[in-house]
């Protein structure tokens, strides 16, 4: 996506589930290099930077498996290269975070220097000085950092000249496998540091003091495998809150943690927002009122985060009064004010301080986004621009934003009241229905036709995945079965049609199942070789329904080893790979052809209509009639 065209001028209202924190996921992915056994990371956000980090690990020989829930299993035992090449590191500065883990575990690392950044320089000298204090030999040659250790790294007392999040992370990871104790003073205190420390400790490390300015790491000989869940993204949370506040709207954010952004919440309350919080949710309500101007100064955590400065600048642009924003972290991070002024804002700059006189509304204009946070700022500005055809905000996105974000349209269905035209299409108070490809969509299309709904192209012959319909408020997504509930759960689709087998396997529960469509009927069963009774003791079971199989055999009191396959299930018992399979059975002819017989019924399967809970609340007038139509079609 190279451009966003936004028609705003209305309040944002709705609810969104917050993703995992990118700035936590990247160092934790790098930390998996420290472990001798596979590590599974859950709640990984779907972002380009994450893909780049995974690509970097893979190019070093690491085995990485990503499932449909964006759980990532990393096995570094297959690593064959200790080099991070320029072509990957230049696209993402966080690639430097593999330096410490490679050096600590393998005794050597060759990592390209990271490139520059639109918001200012981010030197890595603190990383290198700290590693040298731990006993590393560092040489800079041809744009690469060549690091070696004679034996294991050794614990040391390290005083950071300046607070650096990346430097703290790199040294923490390196010290976790060093001999003896390492003390890092003037360490970064960000929640992402705490998350990384918690992950290392889960894997058998000993990191203490995370969240304070002094870290104490007792080195261990090895780290084991394990599973860890990434914390919610506090900046994504704050961005949606700022957008709702600027547009005088109301938003409920789920799967987040209000403790992570107390400084941001205080400023939003100062701006006039009514904020209510729970253990894992935040609700903001402006009551339709114009926000009040606020003054803030960015500083390292727990002060106001630099990554939220641009978003509050946009809020101040349409606030009542005069506010000031002082940026102390990055020298070029006020660059977005020139683009805001193109939209009618009244902002002047004195050194590293922006002085903002609020105006009642902004006007749409073509603007350029220079980095990720400036992009978020301009999106918010587009949302508060007065809605007139000749005042549409057109935002051109350069590589800095594309490299670090998921599509902003992925959360749009959960917010009522705004329209974003982009490559993927147009969403303006519309519905997205995700349908499972293959047999299910073949049986759904005639039902849609009876309801007077027709795709704009022949789905059977088209290679597209997104289709418009003759209804301006409805589009269709054609996905593989396991993806449908994921799209609905996270709000990328408002409704979906998927097999009950897929829903049983899916562990999420943020949707309703209001209608049994009565189509694509079959059975989910166990099966084995004809005439061969299940052997006593532990069974080997081949299936793609891992969660379902585990639950079923646990209920039967049987111990099993699950072998996950994606196809050719019937071959597993024949070739001696498994004792039984768990799979869908229609006529049973395929089982018979391979000398298998069904053994036990797990569930009768048919396709179900599922609906995102938040979408049903915010788009009730559109969704409920569609549910009623499907209910009538299924009954008839």
Coordinates of C-alpha atoms in Angstrom, one line a residue:
X1 CA 0.0 0.0 0.0
X2 CA 1.6 3.3 -1.1
X3 CA -1.3 5.7 -0.4
X4 CA -4.2 6.2 2.0
X5 CA -7.1 8.4 1.0
X6 CA -9.2 9.3 4.0
X7 CA -12.6 10.9 4.2
X8 CA -13.0 11.9 7.9
X9 CA -14.9 14.4 9.9
X10 CA -16.9 12.0 12.0
X11 CA -16.2 10.5 15.5
X12 CA -14.6 7.1 15.7
X13 CA -16.7 4.6 17.7
X14 CA -16.0 0.9 18.2
X15 CA -13.7 -1.6 19.8
X16 CA -10.4 -3.2 18.8
X17 CA -8.3 -6.0 20.0
X18 CA -4.7 -4.8 20.4
X19 CA -1.8 -6.7 18.8
X20 CA 1.4 -8.0 20.4
X21 CA 4.1 -5.4 20.8
X22 CA 6.5 -5.2 17.8
X23 CA 9.2 -3.6 19.9
X24 CA 9.0 -6.6 22.3
X25 CA 8.6 -9.3 19.6
X26 CA 11.7 -8.3 17.7
X27 CA 14.3 -8.7 20.6
X28 CA 12.5 -11.8 21.8
X29 CA 12.8 -13.4 18.4
X30 CA 16.5 -12.6 18.5
X31 CA 16.7 -14.1 22.0
X32 CA 15.5 -17.5 20.7
X33 CA 19.1 -17.9 19.3
X34 CA 20.2 -18.3 22.9
X35 CA 18.1 -21.4 23.5
X36 CA 19.2 -25.0 22.8
X37 CA 15.7 -26.3 22.2
X38 CA 12.7 -24.9 20.2
X39 CA 11.0 -21.8 21.6
X40 CA 7.4 -20.9 20.7
X41 CA 6.4 -17.2 20.7
X42 CA 2.7 -16.3 20.9
X43 CA 0.9 -13.0 20.2
X44 CA 3.3 -12.1 17.4
X45 CA 2.0 -9.1 15.5
X46 CA 1.6 -9.4 11.7
X47 CA 4.1 -6.7 10.6
X48 CA 6.7 -6.4 7.9
X49 CA 9.5 -6.0 10.5
X50 CA 8.5 -9.3 12.0
X51 CA 8.7 -10.9 8.6
X52 CA 12.2 -9.4 8.1
X53 CA 13.4 -10.7 11.4
X54 CA 12.1 -14.2 10.6
X55 CA 13.8 -14.0 7.2
X56 CA 17.0 -13.0 8.9
X57 CA 16.8 -16.0 11.2
X58 CA 16.1 -18.3 8.3
X59 CA 19.0 -17.0 6.3
X60 CA 21.2 -18.1 9.1
X61 CA 19.8 -21.6 9.0
X62 CA 17.4 -21.3 11.9
X63 CA 14.2 -23.4 11.5
X64 CA 11.1 -21.2 11.8
X65 CA 7.5 -22.5 11.7
X66 CA 4.6 -20.0 11.7
X67 CA 1.1 -21.3 12.2
X68 CA -2.2 -19.7 11.3
X69 CA -2.5 -18.1 14.7
X70 CA 0.9 -16.3 14.2
X71 CA 2.5 -18.4 16.8
X72 CA 6.2 -18.7 15.8
X73 CA 8.3 -21.7 16.7
X74 CA 12.0 -21.1 16.4
X75 CA 14.6 -23.9 16.6
X76 CA 18.2 -22.6 16.4
X77 CA 19.8 -26.0 16.5
X78 CA 19.9 -26.0 12.7
X79 CA 21.8 -22.6 12.6
X80 CA 24.8 -22.8 10.1
X81 CA 25.7 -19.1 9.7
X82 CA 26.7 -16.4 12.2
X83 CA 26.3 -13.6 9.7
X84 CA 23.5 -11.0 9.4
X85 CA 23.9 -9.6 5.8
X86 CA 23.5 -6.0 4.8
X87 CA 20.6 -6.6 2.5
X88 CA 18.4 -7.5 5.5
X89 CA 19.9 -5.4 8.2
X90 CA 19.6 -2.2 6.1
X91 CA 15.8 -2.6 6.0
X92 CA 15.4 -2.9 9.8
X93 CA 17.6 -1.5 12.5
X94 CA 16.4 -4.1 15.0
X95 CA 18.4 -6.7 13.1
X96 CA 21.4 -5.5 15.2
X97 CA 19.8 -7.4 18.1
X98 CA 21.1 -10.8 16.8
X99 CA 24.7 -9.6 17.6
X100 CA 24.6 -10.3 21.4
X101 CA 22.9 -13.7 21.2
X102 CA 25.1 -15.0 18.4
X103 CA 28.2 -13.9 20.2
X104 CA 27.1 -15.3 23.6
X105 CA 26.0 -18.7 22.2
X106 CA 28.4 -19.4 19.3
X107 CA 31.4 -17.2 20.2
X108 CA 31.3 -15.2 17.0
X109 CA 29.0 -12.9 15.0
X110 CA 29.3 -10.9 11.8
X111 CA 26.5 -8.3 11.6
X112 CA 26.2 -5.4 9.1
X113 CA 26.0 -1.9 10.5
X114 CA 22.3 -0.8 10.5
X115 CA 21.4 2.0 8.2
X116 CA 20.2 5.5 9.1
X117 CA 16.7 6.6 10.1
X118 CA 14.4 9.4 9.0
X119 CA 13.9 10.5 12.6
X120 CA 17.5 10.8 13.5
X121 CA 20.7 8.8 14.3
X122 CA 20.6 5.8 16.5
X123 CA 24.3 4.9 17.1
X124 CA 25.3 1.4 18.3
X125 CA 28.4 2.4 20.1
X126 CA 26.8 1.5 23.5
X127 CA 26.2 -2.0 22.2
X128 CA 29.8 -2.5 21.2
X129 CA 31.4 -1.0 24.3
X130 CA 29.2 -3.2 26.5
X131 CA 30.1 -6.3 24.5
X132 CA 33.8 -5.4 24.8
X133 CA 33.3 -5.1 28.6
X134 CA 32.0 -8.7 28.5
X135 CA 35.2 -9.8 26.8
X136 CA 34.3 -9.6 23.2
X137 CA 36.9 -8.6 20.5
X138 CA 35.2 -6.1 18.1
X139 CA 36.5 -5.2 14.7
X140 CA 34.8 -3.0 12.1
X141 CA 35.5 -4.0 8.6
X142 CA 33.7 -3.1 5.3
X143 CA 30.5 -1.9 7.1
X144 CA 30.3 -5.1 9.2
X145 CA 30.7 -5.6 12.9
X146 CA 33.0 -8.7 13.4
X147 CA 32.7 -9.9 17.0
X148 CA 34.6 -12.8 18.6
X149 CA 34.9 -14.3 22.1
X150 CA 37.7 -16.5 23.4
X151 CA 35.5 -19.0 25.2
X152 CA 32.4 -17.8 27.0
X153 CA 31.8 -14.1 27.7
X154 CA 32.5 -13.0 31.2
X155 CA 30.3 -11.0 33.5
X156 CA 31.2 -7.3 34.0
X157 CA 30.0 -4.0 35.5
X158 CA 28.7 -1.9 32.6
X159 CA 27.7 1.8 33.0
X160 CA 25.7 3.0 29.9
X161 CA 26.7 6.5 28.9
X162 CA 23.1 7.1 27.7
X163 CA 19.8 5.3 28.0
X164 CA 19.4 3.0 25.0
X165 CA 16.7 0.4 24.7
X166 CA 18.4 -1.6 22.0
X167 CA 21.8 -1.5 23.8
X168 CA 20.2 -2.7 27.0
X169 CA 18.5 -5.6 25.2
X170 CA 21.6 -6.7 23.3
X171 CA 23.8 -6.7 26.5
X172 CA 21.1 -8.4 28.5
X173 CA 20.9 -11.2 26.0
X174 CA 24.7 -11.5 25.8
X175 CA 25.1 -11.5 29.5
X176 CA 22.5 -14.2 30.1
X177 CA 25.0 -16.9 28.9
X178 CA 28.2 -15.2 30.3
X179 CA 30.2 -16.6 33.1
X180 CA 29.4 -14.9 36.4
X181 CA 27.4 -11.7 37.2
X182 CA 26.8 -8.7 35.0
X183 CA 25.4 -5.5 36.3
X184 CA 24.1 -2.9 33.8
X185 CA 23.6 0.6 35.2
X186 CA 21.6 3.4 33.5
X187 CA 19.7 0.6 31.8
X188 CA 16.5 1.3 29.9
X189 CA 13.3 0.8 31.9
X190 CA 10.8 0.3 29.1
X191 CA 8.1 -2.4 29.5
X192 CA 9.7 -4.1 26.4
X193 CA 12.8 -4.6 28.5
X194 CA 10.8 -6.3 31.2
X195 CA 9.1 -8.5 28.6
X196 CA 12.5 -9.6 27.2
X197 CA 13.8 -10.3 30.7
X198 CA 10.7 -12.3 31.5
X199 CA 11.2 -14.4 28.4
X200 CA 14.8 -15.1 29.2
X201 CA 13.8 -16.1 32.7
X202 CA 11.2 -18.5 31.3
X203 CA 13.9 -20.2 29.3
X204 CA 16.0 -20.7 32.4
X205 CA 17.9 -17.4 32.6
X206 CA 18.4 -15.2 35.7
X207 CA 17.7 -11.5 35.0
X208 CA 16.7 -9.3 37.9
X209 CA 15.8 -5.6 38.2
X210 CA 14.0 -5.3 34.8
X211 CA 12.0 -2.1 34.9
X212 CA 14.6 -0.3 37.0
X213 CA 17.8 1.5 35.9
X214 CA 20.0 -1.3 37.2
X215 CA 19.9 -4.8 35.8
X216 CA 21.6 -7.8 37.4
X217 CA 22.2 -10.8 35.2
X218 CA 23.6 -14.1 36.6
X219 CA 24.9 -15.9 33.6
X220 CA 23.8 -19.6 33.1
X221 CA 25.5 -22.3 31.0
X222 CA 22.5 -22.8 28.7
X223 CA 18.9 -21.8 28.1
X224 CA 16.2 -24.3 27.4
X225 CA 13.2 -24.2 25.1
X226 CA 9.8 -23.0 26.2
X227 CA 6.8 -20.9 25.3
X228 CA 6.2 -17.2 25.8
X229 CA 3.4 -14.7 25.0
X230 CA 4.3 -11.2 23.8
X231 CA 2.9 -8.3 25.8
X232 CA 0.3 -6.0 24.2
X233 CA 1.6 -3.1 22.1
X234 CA 1.4 0.1 24.2
X235 CA 2.0 2.4 21.2
X236 CA -0.7 0.8 19.1
X237 CA -3.0 1.2 22.2
X238 CA -2.1 4.9 22.6
X239 CA -2.5 5.6 18.9
X240 CA -6.1 4.3 18.8
X241 CA -6.9 6.2 22.0
X242 CA -5.4 9.5 20.5
X243 CA -7.4 8.9 17.3
X244 CA -10.7 8.5 19.2
X245 CA -9.9 11.5 21.4
X246 CA -9.1 13.7 18.4
X247 CA -12.3 12.8 16.6
X248 CA -14.4 13.3 19.8
X249 CA -15.4 9.6 19.7
X250 CA -15.5 6.6 22.0
X251 CA -13.4 3.5 21.8
X252 CA -12.9 0.2 23.8
X253 CA -9.5 -1.4 23.4
X254 CA -9.2 -5.0 24.5
X255 CA -6.2 -7.3 25.2
X256 CA -4.1 -4.4 26.4
X257 CA -2.6 -3.3 29.7
X258 CA -3.3 0.2 31.1
X259 CA -0.3 0.0 33.3
X260 CA 2.0 0.2 30.2
X261 CA 1.0 3.7 29.2
X262 CA 0.1 5.7 32.4
X263 CA 1.8 8.8 31.1
X264 CA -0.3 8.7 27.9
X265 CA -3.5 8.1 29.8
X266 CA -2.8 11.1 32.1
X267 CA -2.3 13.4 29.1
X268 CA -5.5 12.1 27.5
X269 CA -7.5 12.8 30.7
X270 CA -5.9 16.2 30.8
X271 CA -7.3 16.7 27.2
X272 CA -10.8 16.0 28.5
X273 CA -11.2 12.3 27.9
X274 CA -13.2 10.1 30.2
X275 CA -11.1 7.0 30.7
X276 CA -12.1 3.7 32.3
X277 CA -9.8 0.8 32.7
X278 CA -9.8 -2.9 33.6
X279 CA -7.1 -5.5 33.9
X280 CA -6.9 -6.0 30.2
X281 CA -9.0 -3.2 28.6
X282 CA -9.2 0.6 28.3
X283 CA -12.3 2.6 27.3
X284 CA -12.0 6.3 26.2
X285 CA -15.1 8.5 25.7
X286 CA -14.8 12.2 24.6
X287 CA -18.6 12.7 24.9
X288 CA -18.6 14.5 21.6
X289 CA -16.5 17.3 23.1
X290 CA -13.5 19.1 21.5
X291 CA -10.2 18.0 23.3
X292 CA -8.3 20.5 25.3
X293 CA -4.7 21.4 24.4
X294 CA -2.0 19.7 26.5
X295 CA 1.7 20.3 27.1
X296 CA 4.2 17.5 27.1
X297 CA 7.9 16.6 27.0
X298 CA 9.1 13.3 25.7
X299 CA 11.6 11.3 27.8
X300 CA 12.6 7.7 28.5
X301 CA 10.1 5.5 30.2
X302 CA 8.2 5.9 32.5
X303 CA 7.9 9.5 31.2
X304 CA 5.9 10.3 28.0
X305 CA 7.1 8.1 25.1
X306 CA 8.6 9.6 22.0
X307 CA 6.6 7.1 19.9
X308 CA 3.4 8.8 21.0
X309 CA 4.5 12.4 20.5
X310 CA 3.3 12.7 16.8
X311 CA -0.2 11.3 17.7
X312 CA -0.7 13.9 20.4
X313 CA 0.6 16.6 18.1
X314 CA -2.3 15.8 15.8
X315 CA -4.7 15.9 18.7
X316 CA -3.4 19.3 19.8
X317 CA -3.9 20.6 16.2
X318 CA -7.7 20.4 16.7
X319 CA -7.8 21.1 20.5
X320 CA -9.1 24.1 22.3
X321 CA -6.2 26.3 23.3
X322 CA -2.4 26.3 22.8
X323 CA -0.2 23.3 23.5
X324 CA 3.5 22.6 23.3
X325 CA 5.3 19.5 22.4
X326 CA 9.0 19.2 23.3
X327 CA 10.9 16.3 21.7
X328 CA 14.1 15.2 23.6
X329 CA 14.9 11.8 22.1
X330 CA 15.2 12.1 18.3
X331 CA 16.3 15.3 16.6
X332 CA 14.0 15.1 13.5
X333 CA 10.8 13.8 15.1
X334 CA 8.9 17.0 14.7
X335 CA 9.1 16.7 10.9
X336 CA 5.4 16.0 10.6
X337 CA 4.3 19.5 11.6
X338 CA 5.0 20.8 8.1
X339 CA 2.6 18.3 6.7
X340 CA 0.0 19.2 9.3
X341 CA 0.2 22.8 8.4
X342 CA -0.6 21.9 4.9
X343 CA -3.9 20.6 6.3
X344 CA -4.7 23.9 8.0
X345 CA -3.0 23.4 11.4
X346 CA -1.3 26.3 13.1
X347 CA 2.1 25.0 14.3
X348 CA 5.4 26.8 14.7
X349 CA 8.7 25.3 15.8
X350 CA 11.3 26.7 18.1
X351 CA 14.2 24.3 18.3
X352 CA 12.9 21.0 19.5
X353 CA 9.6 22.4 20.6
X354 CA 6.4 22.6 18.6
X355 CA 3.9 25.3 19.6
X356 CA 0.4 24.4 18.5
X357 CA -2.6 26.6 18.4
X358 CA -5.7 24.5 18.0
X359 CA -8.2 25.1 15.2
X360 CA -11.8 23.8 15.0
X361 CA -11.1 21.4 12.1
X362 CA -8.4 20.5 9.6
X363 CA -8.8 20.4 5.8
X364 CA -7.8 17.5 3.6
X365 CA -4.7 17.9 1.5
X366 CA -2.1 15.6 -0.2
X367 CA 0.7 15.0 2.4
X368 CA 3.8 12.8 2.7
X369 CA 4.5 10.5 5.6
X370 CA 8.2 10.3 6.5
X371 CA 8.2 7.6 9.2
X372 CA 5.9 5.3 11.0
X373 CA 4.8 7.6 13.8
X374 CA 4.4 10.6 11.5
X375 CA 2.2 8.4 9.4
X376 CA 0.0 7.7 12.3
X377 CA -0.1 11.4 13.1
X378 CA -1.3 12.2 9.5
X379 CA -3.9 9.4 9.5
X380 CA -5.4 11.0 12.7
X381 CA -5.2 14.4 11.0
X382 CA -7.1 12.9 8.0
X383 CA -9.7 11.5 10.3
X384 CA -10.4 14.9 11.9
X385 CA -10.4 16.7 8.5
X386 CA -13.8 18.2 7.7
X387 CA -15.7 15.9 5.4
X388 CA -16.0 17.7 2.0
X389 CA -15.3 16.1 -1.3
X390 CA -12.6 18.6 -2.2
X391 CA -11.0 18.2 1.2
X392 CA -10.1 14.5 1.2
X393 CA -6.8 13.7 2.9
X394 CA -4.4 11.8 0.6
X395 CA -1.4 10.4 2.5
X396 CA 1.6 9.0 0.5
X397 CA 3.4 6.4 2.5
X398 CA 7.2 6.0 2.1
X399 CA 9.2 2.9 3.0
X400 CA 9.5 3.8 6.6
X401 CA 5.9 3.2 7.3
X402 CA 5.5 0.2 5.0
X403 CA 8.4 -1.5 6.7
X404 CA 7.0 -1.3 10.1
X405 CA 3.2 -1.7 10.1
X406 CA 0.4 -4.0 9.3
X407 CA -2.2 -2.6 7.0
X408 CA -4.2 0.2 8.8
X409 CA -7.3 -1.2 7.0
X410 CA -7.0 -4.4 9.0
X411 CA -8.6 -2.7 12.0
X412 CA -10.9 -0.4 10.1
X413 CA -14.0 -2.7 10.3
X414 CA -13.9 -2.5 14.1
X415 CA -14.2 1.3 14.0
X416 CA -17.5 2.8 12.8
X417 CA -17.5 6.2 11.2
X418 CA -14.5 6.5 8.9
X419 CA -13.6 5.7 5.4
X420 CA -10.2 4.6 4.1
X421 CA -9.7 4.1 0.4
X422 CA -6.5 2.1 -0.4
X423 CA -5.1 -0.7 -2.5
X424 CA -7.3 -3.2 -0.8
X425 CA -10.5 -1.4 -1.6
X426 CA -13.0 0.9 0.1
X427 CA -14.5 0.6 3.6
X428 CA -17.2 3.0 4.6
X429 CA -19.8 1.6 7.0
X430 CA -19.5 -1.7 5.0
X431 CA -19.3 -5.3 5.8
X432 CA -16.7 -7.9 5.0
X433 CA -17.7 -11.6 4.8
X434 CA -14.9 -14.2 4.7
X435 CA -15.8 -17.5 3.1
X436 CA -13.9 -20.8 3.1
X437 CA -12.7 -21.7 -0.4
X438 CA -13.6 -25.0 -2.1
X439 CA -16.7 -27.0 -1.2
X440 CA -18.0 -24.4 1.3
X441 CA -18.0 -21.4 -1.1
X442 CA -19.4 -23.6 -3.9
X443 CA -22.5 -24.3 -1.6
X444 CA -22.6 -20.7 -0.2
X445 CA -22.8 -18.9 -3.6
X446 CA -26.2 -20.3 -4.5
X447 CA -27.5 -19.3 -1.1
X448 CA -26.1 -15.8 -1.6
X449 CA -27.8 -15.7 -5.0
X450 CA -31.2 -16.6 -3.4
X451 CA -30.6 -13.6 -1.1
X452 CA -30.0 -11.4 -4.1
X453 CA -26.2 -11.1 -3.5
X454 CA -23.9 -11.6 -6.4
X455 CA -20.1 -11.3 -6.6
X456 CA -18.7 -8.8 -9.2
X457 CA -16.6 -11.5 -10.8
X458 CA -16.7 -15.3 -11.3
X459 CA -15.1 -16.5 -8.1
X460 CA -14.5 -20.0 -9.6
X461 CA -12.2 -18.7 -12.4
X462 CA -10.7 -15.6 -10.7
X463 CA -7.4 -15.6 -8.9
X464 CA -8.5 -12.7 -6.7
X465 CA -9.2 -13.1 -3.0
X466 CA -11.3 -10.0 -2.5
X467 CA -14.5 -9.5 -4.4
X468 CA -17.1 -6.7 -4.5
X469 CA -20.8 -7.5 -4.8
X470 CA -23.8 -5.9 -6.2
X471 CA -24.4 -4.5 -2.7
X472 CA -22.3 -1.4 -2.1
X473 CA -22.0 -2.3 1.6
X474 CA -20.8 -5.9 1.3
X475 CA -17.6 -7.4 0.0
X476 CA -16.3 -11.0 0.1
X477 CA -13.0 -12.6 1.1
X478 CA -12.2 -16.1 -0.2
X479 CA -9.8 -17.7 2.2
X480 CA -8.6 -21.1 3.3
X481 CA -10.6 -22.6 6.1
X482 CA -8.2 -22.1 9.0
X483 CA -7.9 -18.4 8.1
X484 CA -11.6 -17.5 8.3
X485 CA -12.0 -17.6 12.1
X486 CA -8.7 -15.7 12.5
X487 CA -9.8 -12.9 10.2
X488 CA -13.1 -12.7 12.1
X489 CA -11.5 -12.9 15.6
X490 CA -9.2 -10.0 14.9
X491 CA -11.8 -7.8 13.1
X492 CA -10.3 -8.0 9.6
X493 CA -13.7 -9.5 8.6
X494 CA -17.0 -8.8 10.2
X495 CA -18.6 -12.2 9.4
X496 CA -17.3 -15.6 8.2
X497 CA -18.5 -19.0 7.0
X498 CA -16.3 -21.9 8.0
X499 CA -16.6 -25.6 8.9
X500 CA -17.3 -26.5 12.5
X501 CA -14.1 -28.6 12.4
X502 CA -12.1 -25.5 11.8
X503 CA -13.9 -23.7 14.6
X504 CA -13.3 -26.6 17.0
X505 CA -9.6 -26.4 16.2
X506 CA -9.5 -22.6 16.6
X507 CA -8.7 -21.5 20.1
X508 CA -10.1 -17.9 19.9
X509 CA -13.6 -17.0 21.2
X510 CA -14.1 -13.4 20.1
X511 CA -17.0 -14.2 17.8
X512 CA -20.5 -15.6 17.9
X513 CA -21.9 -18.7 15.9
X514 CA -25.5 -17.6 15.3
X515 CA -26.4 -19.8 12.4
X516 CA -25.7 -23.5 11.4
X517 CA -25.7 -23.1 7.6
X518 CA -26.5 -26.8 7.2
X519 CA -24.0 -27.2 4.3
X520 CA -20.8 -29.1 3.7
X521 CA -21.9 -31.8 6.1
X522 CA -19.4 -34.5 7.1
X523 CA -17.9 -36.2 10.2
X524 CA -14.8 -35.7 12.2
X525 CA -13.5 -39.2 13.1
X526 CA -10.7 -41.3 14.2
X527 CA -9.5 -44.0 11.8
X528 CA -7.0 -46.8 11.6
X529 CA -6.0 -49.9 9.6
X530 CA -8.7 -52.4 9.0
X531 CA -8.7 -55.3 11.4
X532 CA -5.9 -53.8 13.5
X533 CA -7.1 -52.9 17.0
X534 CA -5.6 -49.8 18.6
X535 CA -2.5 -50.8 20.4
X536 CA -2.3 -50.4 24.2
X537 CA -0.2 -47.6 25.7
X538 CA 0.9 -44.5 23.9
X539 CA -0.6 -43.9 20.4
X540 CA 0.9 -42.0 17.5
X541 CA -1.9 -39.9 15.9
X542 CA -1.5 -38.0 12.6
X543 CA -3.9 -35.0 12.0
X544 CA -4.1 -31.4 11.1
X545 CA -6.6 -31.0 14.0
X546 CA -4.0 -30.9 16.7
X547 CA -6.1 -29.2 19.4
X548 CA -9.2 -31.3 18.7
X549 CA -7.2 -34.5 18.8
X550 CA -5.5 -33.7 22.1
X551 CA -8.8 -32.9 23.8
X552 CA -10.5 -36.0 22.4
X553 CA -7.8 -38.5 23.5
X554 CA -7.4 -36.8 26.9
X555 CA -11.1 -37.4 27.4
X556 CA -10.6 -41.0 26.5
X557 CA -7.7 -41.3 29.0
X558 CA -5.2 -42.1 26.2
X559 CA -1.7 -40.8 26.0
X560 CA -0.8 -39.7 22.4
X561 CA 2.0 -38.2 20.4
X562 CA 0.5 -35.9 17.8
X563 CA 2.1 -35.7 14.4
X564 CA 0.8 -32.7 12.5
X565 CA 0.2 -33.2 8.8
X566 CA -1.5 -30.9 6.3
X567 CA -2.6 -33.6 3.8
X568 CA -2.3 -37.2 2.8
X569 CA -3.5 -38.2 6.2
X570 CA -4.6 -41.7 5.0
X571 CA -1.0 -42.6 4.2
X572 CA 0.2 -42.2 7.8
X573 CA -1.0 -45.6 9.1
X574 CA -0.2 -47.4 5.9
X575 CA 3.4 -46.2 5.9
X576 CA 3.8 -46.8 9.7
X577 CA 4.0 -43.1 10.6
X578 CA 1.0 -43.2 12.9
X579 CA -1.4 -45.7 14.6
X580 CA -4.5 -43.6 14.0
X581 CA -5.6 -40.5 12.2
X582 CA -8.1 -37.8 13.0
X583 CA -9.7 -36.4 9.9
X584 CA -12.8 -35.4 8.1
X585 CA -14.8 -38.3 6.6
X586 CA -17.5 -37.7 4.0
X587 CA -18.3 -40.9 2.1
X588 CA -15.5 -43.0 3.6
X589 CA -14.4 -44.2 0.2
X590 CA -10.9 -42.7 0.6
X591 CA -10.4 -44.6 3.8
X592 CA -11.5 -47.8 2.2
X593 CA -9.2 -47.3 -0.7
X594 CA -6.2 -47.1 1.7
X595 CA -7.2 -50.1 3.8
X596 CA -8.5 -47.9 6.7
X597 CA -11.7 -48.0 8.7
X598 CA -13.4 -45.3 10.8
X599 CA -13.2 -46.0 14.5
X600 CA -14.8 -43.3 16.6
X601 CA -17.0 -40.2 15.9
X602 CA -15.6 -37.0 17.4
X603 CA -18.2 -34.6 16.0
X604 CA -20.7 -34.1 13.2
X605 CA -19.6 -31.2 11.1
X606 CA -21.4 -28.6 9.1
X607 CA -20.6 -25.0 8.1
X608 CA -21.4 -22.2 10.5
X609 CA -21.9 -18.4 10.2
X610 CA -19.6 -16.6 12.6
X611 CA -19.8 -12.9 13.6
X612 CA -17.2 -10.7 15.2
X613 CA -18.6 -9.6 18.6
X614 CA -17.4 -6.0 18.3
X615 CA -18.7 -5.7 14.7
X616 CA -22.1 -6.9 15.8
X617 CA -22.2 -4.1 18.3
X618 CA -20.9 -1.3 16.1
X619 CA -22.6 -2.4 12.8
X620 CA -25.8 -4.0 14.2
X621 CA -28.1 -2.3 11.7
X622 CA -26.1 -3.9 8.8
X623 CA -25.2 -7.3 10.3
X624 CA -28.4 -8.4 12.0
X625 CA -30.5 -8.4 8.8
X626 CA -27.8 -10.4 7.1
X627 CA -27.9 -12.9 10.0
X628 CA -31.6 -13.2 9.7
X629 CA -31.3 -13.8 5.9
X630 CA -28.8 -16.6 6.4
X631 CA -31.0 -18.1 9.1
X632 CA -33.9 -18.2 6.7
X633 CA -31.8 -19.6 3.9
X634 CA -30.5 -22.4 6.2
X635 CA -34.0 -23.3 7.4
X636 CA -35.4 -23.3 3.9

